[in-house]
């Protein structure tokens, strides 16, 4: 594992560090906005006082804190970086390939690196046809065994949100809304599902995480909704979703291709509006994650 100097110094000095994933950059968002989003997330983390650590695999080497050139190399379409979940990392290292890490892959590496906070757009979860396909994101099981705070705008709205919340419960993953009792709906601020808990400040999230980890080896999901006035129009959302699900069915996609195909059709159908919303929400999550990492570090110092 190669760690950027800035990240290793920050960890040594007990400063806030936030892990950022790369699947959202390589498989989740279209070029060229994908690189812009990655940079905006890093800038958001920095503006909170924490240090960003964007994680990926280059030629079989794990990099914690990709430089801007390394990130561009990873996202270069001709290099065909793989989408890596936690289970793929060892094999990818042995094969010496390039790979972008999902939430599951990123938190597996972050934990080893000693990073306690991660930000993403929308967590993976239970797909709508899971009763038949068994398609449930490894993000859920990874979070059940990793002691980390993940800040996300809920789970992607392409999923079966109710089933995903039930699985998070069974798996012992703590879930709290950030200043809300409504579970966010990724592109929409409210999924219609309510939450037992709301946390009101970065310091309160840090305190909740300290308490949680004394009794559990699972993670804490902080569900941070997009602002109402930045969310995707409700009707457009539902129409795009219908089109995306039909597209996936028509193409017969399965496995790790499902989520990227659904997100790409969302972007096409909404003429890029879903991409803008995705950008806004992930940057807001990076900012909040940075503030939480500062509070976790402050309490330790
Ligand atoms: N959030 C986004 N866009 C994304 C993802 C999250 O706004 O593309 C990625 C994350 O890497 C997440 C992955 O772990 O989608 C889930 O993929 P799957 O459903 O195949 O587990
Ligand atoms: Mn899947």
XYZ file of C-alpha atoms and ligand atoms in Angstrom:
323
model
C 0.000 0.000 0.000
C 1.431 3.361 -1.020
C 0.216 6.327 0.977
C 0.521 9.940 -0.121
C 2.837 11.867 2.245
C 0.136 14.353 3.099
C -2.186 11.537 4.188
C 0.409 9.665 6.267
C 1.469 12.903 7.962
C -2.139 13.812 8.756
C -2.749 10.356 10.229
C 0.438 10.525 12.303
C -0.521 13.955 13.613
C -4.076 12.792 14.381
C -5.655 15.220 11.962
C -8.915 14.542 10.124
C -8.668 12.316 7.047
C -11.499 11.373 4.678
C -11.352 8.436 2.266
C -12.936 9.006 -1.161
C -13.821 6.225 -3.592
C -13.047 6.000 -7.299
C -15.835 3.820 -8.744
C -18.059 6.904 -8.759
C -15.366 8.590 -10.882
C -14.541 5.767 -13.287
C -17.832 3.869 -13.609
C -20.426 6.171 -12.019
C -20.135 9.551 -13.736
C -19.456 10.529 -17.354
C -16.256 12.272 -18.480
C -15.208 15.013 -18.183
C -17.388 15.950 -15.211
C -16.140 12.871 -13.320
C -12.661 14.344 -12.782
C -14.147 17.699 -11.852
C -16.338 16.004 -9.231
C -13.346 14.164 -7.774
C -11.434 17.447 -7.464
C -14.454 19.242 -5.991
C -14.797 16.494 -3.362
C -11.144 16.822 -2.407
C -11.503 20.612 -2.204
C -14.615 20.229 -0.026
C -12.762 17.942 2.390
C -9.879 20.440 2.548
C -12.198 23.380 3.195
C -13.395 21.608 6.341
C -9.795 21.339 7.546
C -9.387 17.604 6.868
C -7.175 15.856 4.325
C -8.681 13.866 1.422
C -7.409 10.388 0.569
C -8.771 9.266 -2.781
C -8.244 5.514 -3.046
C -7.628 3.331 -6.101
C -5.345 0.667 -7.537
C -2.738 1.454 -10.205
C -0.859 -1.408 -11.847
C -1.504 -3.670 -8.901
C -0.528 -1.137 -6.259
C -3.011 0.253 -3.744
C -2.744 4.031 -3.610
C -4.197 5.928 -0.636
C -4.216 9.563 -1.701
C -4.068 9.538 -5.501
C -2.493 12.642 -7.001
C -4.483 14.500 -9.588
C -2.340 12.951 -12.392
C -2.825 9.466 -10.955
C -6.565 9.972 -10.779
C -6.654 11.065 -14.414
C -4.613 8.028 -15.367
C -7.017 5.734 -13.504
C -10.012 7.329 -15.233
C -8.433 7.202 -18.719
C -10.991 5.096 -20.680
C -8.309 3.262 -22.681
C -6.907 1.797 -19.448
C -10.257 0.138 -18.680
C -9.850 0.212 -14.920
C -11.858 -2.556 -13.262
C -14.613 -1.956 -10.710
C -13.272 -3.438 -7.490
C -15.315 -4.520 -4.508
C -13.609 -5.689 -1.328
C -13.382 -9.279 -2.550
C -11.602 -8.256 -5.766
C -8.670 -6.394 -4.210
C -6.326 -9.318 -3.601
C -6.873 -10.717 -7.075
C -6.406 -7.279 -8.674
C -3.097 -6.866 -6.855
C -1.903 -10.283 -8.024
C -2.919 -9.482 -11.594
C -1.233 -6.077 -11.505
C -4.234 -4.274 -12.990
C -5.767 -0.803 -12.576
C -8.934 -0.645 -10.536
C -11.425 1.815 -9.097
C -12.745 0.882 -5.668
C -16.423 0.835 -4.676
C -17.560 1.802 -1.191
C -16.959 -1.807 -0.116
C -13.466 -1.840 -1.635
C -12.602 1.633 -0.374
C -13.580 1.035 3.251
C -11.679 -2.275 3.323
C -8.530 -0.335 2.380
C -9.357 2.726 4.501
C -9.673 0.615 7.628
C -6.213 -0.895 7.073
C -4.840 2.601 6.502
C -6.355 3.872 9.760
C -8.906 6.183 8.135
C -12.217 6.417 9.986
C -14.452 8.482 7.697
C -15.482 8.048 4.068
C -17.782 9.978 1.739
C -19.692 8.812 -1.313
C -22.815 9.732 -3.285
C -25.241 6.915 -2.612
C -24.456 3.653 -0.877
C -25.148 0.420 -2.782
C -27.934 -1.823 -1.512
C -30.660 -4.303 -2.348
C -31.756 -4.176 -5.990
C -35.457 -4.138 -6.855
C -35.384 -7.609 -8.401
C -33.268 -9.063 -5.584
C -35.892 -11.668 -4.723
C -34.970 -13.305 -8.038
C -31.510 -11.977 -8.864
C -30.074 -12.039 -5.309
C -28.395 -8.753 -6.291
C -27.459 -7.041 -3.062
C -24.440 -4.730 -3.018
C -21.406 -5.913 -1.066
C -21.348 -2.338 0.317
C -23.825 -3.575 2.942
C -21.823 -6.550 4.165
C -18.600 -4.535 4.006
C -20.164 -1.858 6.234
C -21.323 -4.579 8.625
C -17.722 -5.560 9.306
C -15.882 -2.260 9.047
C -15.695 0.281 11.837
C -16.029 3.463 9.816
C -18.360 6.426 9.297
C -19.763 6.561 5.756
C -21.492 9.772 4.695
C -23.925 9.231 1.785
C -27.227 10.645 0.543
C -28.881 7.409 1.601
C -28.752 4.585 -0.893
C -29.226 4.964 -4.629
C -32.856 5.470 -5.582
C -32.536 2.773 -8.259
C -32.684 0.292 -5.355
C -35.338 -1.272 -3.144
C -34.868 1.267 -0.349
C -37.144 -0.426 2.202
C -35.389 -3.772 1.766
C -31.988 -2.078 2.024
C -32.950 -0.411 5.319
C -34.064 -3.801 6.644
C -30.738 -5.356 5.653
C -28.792 -2.524 7.314
C -30.780 -3.300 10.454
C -30.068 -7.056 10.305
C -26.407 -6.414 9.601
C -26.046 -4.149 12.621
C -25.033 -1.057 10.663
C -25.972 2.078 12.618
C -28.017 4.527 10.533
C -28.804 8.152 11.317
C -30.108 11.024 9.253
C -28.062 14.198 9.308
C -30.447 16.796 10.735
C -33.420 14.756 9.496
C -35.595 11.810 10.481
C -36.372 11.091 6.833
C -34.075 8.741 4.935
C -32.781 10.620 1.869
C -33.487 9.281 -1.621
C -30.155 10.000 -3.349
C -31.292 12.271 -6.233
C -34.273 13.228 -4.019
C -34.053 14.665 -0.527
C -36.643 12.294 0.961
C -37.122 8.621 0.080
C -40.394 8.439 2.010
C -38.857 6.118 4.625
C -38.369 7.478 8.105
C -35.448 6.934 10.452
C -35.262 6.337 14.184
C -32.336 8.685 14.628
C -31.137 12.082 13.589
C -27.714 13.502 14.454
C -27.482 17.258 14.610
C -23.813 18.211 14.278
C -20.425 16.814 13.258
C -19.512 16.638 16.966
C -22.636 14.597 17.681
C -21.808 12.204 14.817
C -18.301 11.797 16.245
C -19.720 11.083 19.704
C -22.205 8.553 18.261
C -19.390 6.805 16.414
C -17.232 6.621 19.539
C -20.126 5.031 21.400
C -21.061 2.699 18.558
C -17.591 1.266 18.156
C -17.357 0.336 21.836
C -20.165 -2.152 21.260
C -20.023 -3.021 17.577
C -17.491 -3.747 14.866
C -19.921 -2.464 12.221
C -19.985 0.961 10.615
C -22.186 4.034 10.944
C -24.087 5.374 7.935
C -24.745 9.114 8.112
C -27.536 9.840 5.649
C -27.147 13.406 4.399
C -29.957 14.641 2.138
C -29.430 16.889 -0.862
C -31.008 20.341 -0.388
C -34.639 20.407 -1.496
C -33.879 23.054 -4.098
C -31.029 21.042 -5.639
C -32.856 17.725 -5.920
C -34.050 16.161 -9.169
C -37.652 16.930 -10.137
C -39.898 14.161 -8.779
C -41.670 13.323 -12.032
C -38.421 13.399 -14.003
C -36.872 11.109 -11.393
C -39.651 8.541 -11.642
C -39.709 8.613 -15.447
C -35.915 8.260 -15.642
C -36.012 5.401 -13.175
C -38.629 3.555 -15.219
C -36.552 4.023 -18.352
C -33.359 2.908 -16.581
C -34.911 -0.258 -15.198
C -36.359 -1.085 -18.625
C -32.961 -0.482 -20.233
C -31.194 -2.814 -17.785
C -33.819 -5.474 -18.428
C -33.498 -5.071 -22.198
C -29.704 -5.313 -22.104
C -29.873 -8.225 -19.689
C -27.099 -6.768 -17.526
C -26.108 -8.432 -14.277
C -23.454 -8.264 -11.596
C -21.262 -5.194 -11.316
C -22.590 -3.699 -14.570
C -26.117 -3.130 -13.231
C -25.513 0.058 -11.237
C -23.368 1.842 -13.888
C -25.959 1.058 -16.602
C -28.815 2.394 -14.468
C -26.921 5.593 -13.608
C -25.918 6.149 -17.245
C -29.516 5.813 -18.428
C -30.605 8.218 -15.680
C -28.084 10.724 -17.046
C -29.180 10.240 -20.670
C -32.893 10.414 -19.882
C -32.577 13.494 -17.666
C -30.256 15.198 -20.184
C -27.510 15.436 -17.605
C -29.633 16.796 -14.790
C -29.081 13.665 -12.668
C -25.321 14.128 -13.114
C -25.519 17.668 -11.742
C -27.535 16.468 -8.736
C -25.087 13.610 -8.164
C -22.227 16.117 -8.249
C -23.920 18.464 -5.776
C -24.774 15.734 -3.306
C -21.405 13.983 -3.276
C -19.551 17.269 -2.780
C -21.883 18.131 0.124
C -21.196 14.685 1.595
C -17.432 15.207 1.290
C -17.762 18.524 3.121
C -19.741 16.967 5.972
C -17.362 13.990 6.141
C -14.461 16.418 6.491
C -16.156 18.178 9.408
C -16.908 14.813 11.081
C -13.290 13.672 10.633
C -12.136 16.922 12.287
C -14.377 16.216 15.296
C -13.216 12.598 15.599
C -9.599 13.762 15.512
C -10.253 16.600 17.962
C -11.782 14.248 20.530
C -8.724 11.990 20.323
C -6.145 14.768 20.649
N -22.431 6.768 -5.363
C -22.646 7.466 -6.503
N -22.264 6.900 -7.680
C -21.662 5.673 -7.747
C -21.440 4.949 -6.542
C -21.847 5.538 -5.368
O -23.177 8.571 -6.466
O -21.329 5.211 -8.848
C -20.757 3.607 -6.602
C -20.043 3.279 -5.283
O -18.728 2.897 -5.590
C -20.831 2.099 -4.744
C -21.210 1.417 -6.019
O -20.076 1.296 -3.868
O -21.655 2.511 -6.818
C -22.255 0.343 -5.823
O -22.134 -0.599 -6.846
P -22.902 -1.999 -6.719
O -24.350 -1.631 -6.729
O -22.472 -2.774 -7.939
O -22.450 -2.622 -5.452
Mn -24.659 -5.971 -7.414
